[in-house]
Short mmCIF file of C-alpha atoms in Angstrom, two decimals:
data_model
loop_
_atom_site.label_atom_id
_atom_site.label_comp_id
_atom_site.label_asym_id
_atom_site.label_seq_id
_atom_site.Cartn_x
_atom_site.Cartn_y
_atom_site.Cartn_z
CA UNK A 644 115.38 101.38 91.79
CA UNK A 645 113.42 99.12 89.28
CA UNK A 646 110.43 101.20 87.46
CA UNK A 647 109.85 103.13 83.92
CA UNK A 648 111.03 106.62 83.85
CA UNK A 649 109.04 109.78 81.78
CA UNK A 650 110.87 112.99 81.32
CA UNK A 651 109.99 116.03 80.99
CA UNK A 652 107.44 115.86 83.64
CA UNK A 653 105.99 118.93 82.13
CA UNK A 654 106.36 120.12 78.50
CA UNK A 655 105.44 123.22 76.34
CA UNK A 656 105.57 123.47 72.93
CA UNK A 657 104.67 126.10 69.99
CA UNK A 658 101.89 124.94 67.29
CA UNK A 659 103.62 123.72 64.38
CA UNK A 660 106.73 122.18 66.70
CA UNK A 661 107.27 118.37 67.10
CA UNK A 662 108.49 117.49 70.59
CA UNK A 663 109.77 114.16 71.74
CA UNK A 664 108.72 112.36 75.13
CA UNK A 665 111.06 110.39 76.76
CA UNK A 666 109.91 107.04 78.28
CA UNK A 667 113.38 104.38 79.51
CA UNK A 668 112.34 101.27 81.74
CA UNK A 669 115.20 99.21 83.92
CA UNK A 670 112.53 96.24 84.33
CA UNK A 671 113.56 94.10 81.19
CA UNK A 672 110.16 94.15 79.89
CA UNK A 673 109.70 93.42 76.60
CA UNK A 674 106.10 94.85 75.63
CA UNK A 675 105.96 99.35 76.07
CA UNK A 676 102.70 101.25 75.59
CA UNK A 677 101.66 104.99 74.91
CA UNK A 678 98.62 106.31 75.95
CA UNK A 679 97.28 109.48 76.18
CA UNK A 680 94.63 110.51 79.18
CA UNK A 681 92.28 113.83 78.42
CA UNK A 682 90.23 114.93 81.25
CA UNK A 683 87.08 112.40 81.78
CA UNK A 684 88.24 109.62 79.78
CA UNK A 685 89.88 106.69 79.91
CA UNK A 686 93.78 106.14 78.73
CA UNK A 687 93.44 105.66 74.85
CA UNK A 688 95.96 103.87 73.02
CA UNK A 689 98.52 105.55 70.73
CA UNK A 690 101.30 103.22 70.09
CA UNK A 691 102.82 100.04 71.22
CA UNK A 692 105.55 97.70 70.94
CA UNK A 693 105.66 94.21 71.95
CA UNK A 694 109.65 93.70 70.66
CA UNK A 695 112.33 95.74 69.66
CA UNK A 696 112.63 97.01 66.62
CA UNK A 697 108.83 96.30 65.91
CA UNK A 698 105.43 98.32 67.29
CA UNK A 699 101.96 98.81 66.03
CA UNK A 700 99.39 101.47 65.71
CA UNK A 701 97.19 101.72 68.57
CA UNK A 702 93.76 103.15 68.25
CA UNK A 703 94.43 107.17 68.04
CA UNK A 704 98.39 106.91 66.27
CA UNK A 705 97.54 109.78 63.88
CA UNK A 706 99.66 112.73 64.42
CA UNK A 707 102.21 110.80 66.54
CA UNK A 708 105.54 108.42 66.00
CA UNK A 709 107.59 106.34 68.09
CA UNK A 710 110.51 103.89 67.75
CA UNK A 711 112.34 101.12 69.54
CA UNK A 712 115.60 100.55 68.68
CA UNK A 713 116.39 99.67 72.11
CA UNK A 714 114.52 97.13 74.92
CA UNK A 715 114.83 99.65 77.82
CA UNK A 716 113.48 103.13 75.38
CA UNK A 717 110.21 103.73 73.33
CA UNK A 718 109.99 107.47 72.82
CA UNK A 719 107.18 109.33 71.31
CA UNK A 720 107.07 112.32 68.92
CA UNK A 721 104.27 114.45 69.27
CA UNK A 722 104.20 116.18 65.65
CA UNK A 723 102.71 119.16 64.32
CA UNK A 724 99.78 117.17 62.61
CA UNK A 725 98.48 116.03 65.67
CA UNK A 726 95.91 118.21 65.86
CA UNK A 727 94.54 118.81 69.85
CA UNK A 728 98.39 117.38 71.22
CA UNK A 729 97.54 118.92 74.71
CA UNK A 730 97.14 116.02 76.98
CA UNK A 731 98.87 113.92 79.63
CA UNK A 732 101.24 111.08 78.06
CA UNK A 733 101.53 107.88 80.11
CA UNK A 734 104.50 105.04 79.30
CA UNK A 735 103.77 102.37 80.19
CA UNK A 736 105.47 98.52 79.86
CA UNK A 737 105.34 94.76 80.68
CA UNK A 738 106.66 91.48 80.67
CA UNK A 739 104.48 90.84 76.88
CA UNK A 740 103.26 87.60 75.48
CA UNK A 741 100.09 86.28 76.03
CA UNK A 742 100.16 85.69 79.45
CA UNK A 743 98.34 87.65 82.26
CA UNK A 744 101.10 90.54 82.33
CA UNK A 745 100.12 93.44 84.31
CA UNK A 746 101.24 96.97 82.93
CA UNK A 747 103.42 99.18 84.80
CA UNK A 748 103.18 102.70 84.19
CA UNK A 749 105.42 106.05 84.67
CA UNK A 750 104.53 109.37 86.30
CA UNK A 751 103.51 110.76 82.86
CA UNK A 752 104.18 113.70 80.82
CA UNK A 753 101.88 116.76 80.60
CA UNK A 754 102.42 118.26 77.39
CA UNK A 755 100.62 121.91 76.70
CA UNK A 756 100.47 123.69 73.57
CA UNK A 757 100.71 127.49 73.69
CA UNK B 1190 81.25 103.12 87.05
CA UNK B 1191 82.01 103.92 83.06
CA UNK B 1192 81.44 107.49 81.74
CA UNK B 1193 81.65 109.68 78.63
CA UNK B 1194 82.51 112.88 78.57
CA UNK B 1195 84.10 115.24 80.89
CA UNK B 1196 82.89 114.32 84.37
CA UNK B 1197 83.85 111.36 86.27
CA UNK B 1198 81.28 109.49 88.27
CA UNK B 1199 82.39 110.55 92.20
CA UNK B 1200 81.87 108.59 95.38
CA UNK B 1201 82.31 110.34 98.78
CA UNK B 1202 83.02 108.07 101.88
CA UNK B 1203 83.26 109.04 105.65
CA UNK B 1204 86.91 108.10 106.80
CA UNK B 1205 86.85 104.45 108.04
CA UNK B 1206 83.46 103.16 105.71
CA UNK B 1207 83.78 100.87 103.35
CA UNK B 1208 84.58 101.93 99.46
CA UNK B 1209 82.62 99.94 96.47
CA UNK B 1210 83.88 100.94 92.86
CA UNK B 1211 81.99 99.76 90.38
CA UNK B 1212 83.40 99.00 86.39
CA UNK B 1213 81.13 97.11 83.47
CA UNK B 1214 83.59 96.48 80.80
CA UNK B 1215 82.51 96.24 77.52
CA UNK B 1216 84.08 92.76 75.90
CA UNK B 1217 82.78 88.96 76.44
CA UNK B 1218 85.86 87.90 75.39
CA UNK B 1219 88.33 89.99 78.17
CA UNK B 1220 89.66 87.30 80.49
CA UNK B 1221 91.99 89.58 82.57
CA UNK B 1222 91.42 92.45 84.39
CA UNK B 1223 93.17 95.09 86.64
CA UNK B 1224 91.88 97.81 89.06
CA UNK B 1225 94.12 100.81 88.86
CA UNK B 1226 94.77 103.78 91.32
CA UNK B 1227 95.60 107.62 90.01
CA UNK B 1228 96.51 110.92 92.13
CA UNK B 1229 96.44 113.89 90.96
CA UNK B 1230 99.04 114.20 88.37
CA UNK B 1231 100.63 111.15 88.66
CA UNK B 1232 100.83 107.71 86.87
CA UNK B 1233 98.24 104.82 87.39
CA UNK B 1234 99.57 102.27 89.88
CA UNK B 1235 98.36 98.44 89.92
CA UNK B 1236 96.11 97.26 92.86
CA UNK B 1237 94.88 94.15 92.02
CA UNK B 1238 93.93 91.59 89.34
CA UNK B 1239 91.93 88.89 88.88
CA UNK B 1240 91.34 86.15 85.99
CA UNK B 1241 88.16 85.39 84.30
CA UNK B 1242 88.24 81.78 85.92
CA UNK B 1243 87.88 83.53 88.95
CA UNK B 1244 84.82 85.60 91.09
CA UNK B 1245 86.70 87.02 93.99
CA UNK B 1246 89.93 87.56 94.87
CA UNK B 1247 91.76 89.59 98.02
CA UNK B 1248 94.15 91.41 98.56
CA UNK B 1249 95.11 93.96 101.81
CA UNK B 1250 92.47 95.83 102.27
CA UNK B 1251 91.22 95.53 98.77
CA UNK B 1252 88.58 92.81 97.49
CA UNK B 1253 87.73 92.76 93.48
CA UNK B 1254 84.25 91.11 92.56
CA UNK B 1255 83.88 89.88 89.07
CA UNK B 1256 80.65 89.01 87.25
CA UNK B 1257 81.05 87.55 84.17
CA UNK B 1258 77.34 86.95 83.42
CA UNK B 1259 76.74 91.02 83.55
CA UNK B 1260 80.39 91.88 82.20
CA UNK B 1261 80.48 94.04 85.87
CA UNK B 1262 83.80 94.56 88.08
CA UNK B 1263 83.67 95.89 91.89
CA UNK B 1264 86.35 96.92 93.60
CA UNK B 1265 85.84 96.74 97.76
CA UNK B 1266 88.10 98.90 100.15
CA UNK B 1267 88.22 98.46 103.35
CA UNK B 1268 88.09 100.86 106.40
CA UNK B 1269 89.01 103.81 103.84
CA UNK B 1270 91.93 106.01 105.04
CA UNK B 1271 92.31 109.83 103.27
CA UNK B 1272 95.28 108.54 101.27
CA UNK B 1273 92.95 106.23 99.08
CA UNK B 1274 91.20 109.27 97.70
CA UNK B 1275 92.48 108.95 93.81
CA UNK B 1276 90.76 108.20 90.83
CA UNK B 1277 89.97 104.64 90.83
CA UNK B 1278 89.81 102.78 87.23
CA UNK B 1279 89.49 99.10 85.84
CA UNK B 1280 91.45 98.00 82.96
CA UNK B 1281 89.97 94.50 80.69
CA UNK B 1282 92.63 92.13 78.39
CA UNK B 1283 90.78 90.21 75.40
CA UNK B 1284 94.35 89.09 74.61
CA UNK B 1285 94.15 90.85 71.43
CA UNK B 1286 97.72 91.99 70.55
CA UNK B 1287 98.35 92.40 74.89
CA UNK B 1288 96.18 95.19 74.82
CA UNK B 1289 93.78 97.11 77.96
CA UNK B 1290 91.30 98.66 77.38
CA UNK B 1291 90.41 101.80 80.26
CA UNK B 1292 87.64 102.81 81.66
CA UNK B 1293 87.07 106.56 82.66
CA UNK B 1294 86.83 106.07 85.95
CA UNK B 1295 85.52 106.88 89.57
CA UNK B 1296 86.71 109.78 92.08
CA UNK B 1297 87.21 108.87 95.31
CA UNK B 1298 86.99 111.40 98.28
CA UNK B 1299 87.44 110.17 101.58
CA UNK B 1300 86.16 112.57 104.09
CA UNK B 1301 87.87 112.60 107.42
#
């Protein structure tokens, strides 16, 4: 089956800990997106990438880190200096370029601090 | 419609009824936009899009209004069935860099 993948679907971690999210999409997109969703707001940008081996800052990146050293992967590292990291993670990719590319997204990843 | 805080707008429907969602997005310059659907836990999935050279466009069961002049998106359903009770949320492209930007969204209950 064609689609983005997130694993774990549920995560814990201990203050102070960095924890990685996975995120792997078999559609060939080149363009993949993190966002996080809180409770009563709308998905807010964290990082994005629209090639390999390149991604930006999105509009709340503080606290978090992500690569792409492959086209299908774009994990993100939640790290201790993120300071409220308790949230739902969403992946989410698509075709890139300037054209009118829908994004797909994955299940998500609901990360708690303890 | 768009919200801050903790509490989404809601919208209750008798099973069958028709659904309006409503969106105003925030940018002149977006030219794309994208009505998403959310369960409970789960990740957004893509219902339908429309251009900003458009006004209406159709899809099954599903009709998205656009008014440019106001910066307002609808979204129309159709005969509403219990599985479209989500959160329903609109998503605007000003084709800065490929990104969206969200809004909070609307909860959908569809009473049977």
């Amino acid at each position: 089956d064609g689609g983005i993948t997130q694993s774990p679907k549920y995560l814990f971690r201990k203050e102070g800990q960095n924890v990685t999210l996975s995120c792997e999409q078999n559609l060939n997109h080149d363009a993949m997106y993190w966002y996080r969703q809180d409770p009563g707001q709308g998905l807010r940008l964290i990082y994005y990438s629209q090639i390999v081996n390149d991604f930006q800052k999105g509009d709340i990146a503080e606290g978090y880190s992500v690569s792409r050293e492959k086209k299908e992967s774009f994990p993100l590292t939640v790290t201790s200096a993120q300071k409220n990291p308790t949230a739902f993670y969403l992946c989410a990719s698509s075709m890139g370029g300037l054209l009118y590319n829908e994004q797909f997204f994955g299940p998500g990843t609901r990360l708690t601090v303890l | 419609g768009e919200s801050v805080g903790l509490h989404l707008p809601t919208l209750s429907v008798q099973e069958g009824d028709n659904s309006i969602i409503n969106c105003a997005y925030s940018n002149s310059a977006s030219d794309y936009f994208i009505w998403y659907k959310q369960e409970s836990g789960k990740g957004p999935q893509f219902i339908i899009d429309i251009r900003s050279n458009m006004d209406k466009r159709q899809g099954q069961r599903v009709t998205v209004l656009l008014n440019k002049t106001v910066k307002h998106l609808s979204l129309q359903i159709a005969a509403t069935q219990p599985g479209d009770s989500a959160v329903y949320f609109c998503a605007e492209n000003p084709h800065t860099g490929n990104q969206f930007y969200f809004g909070t969204g609307t909860s959908l209950t569809v009473i049977p």
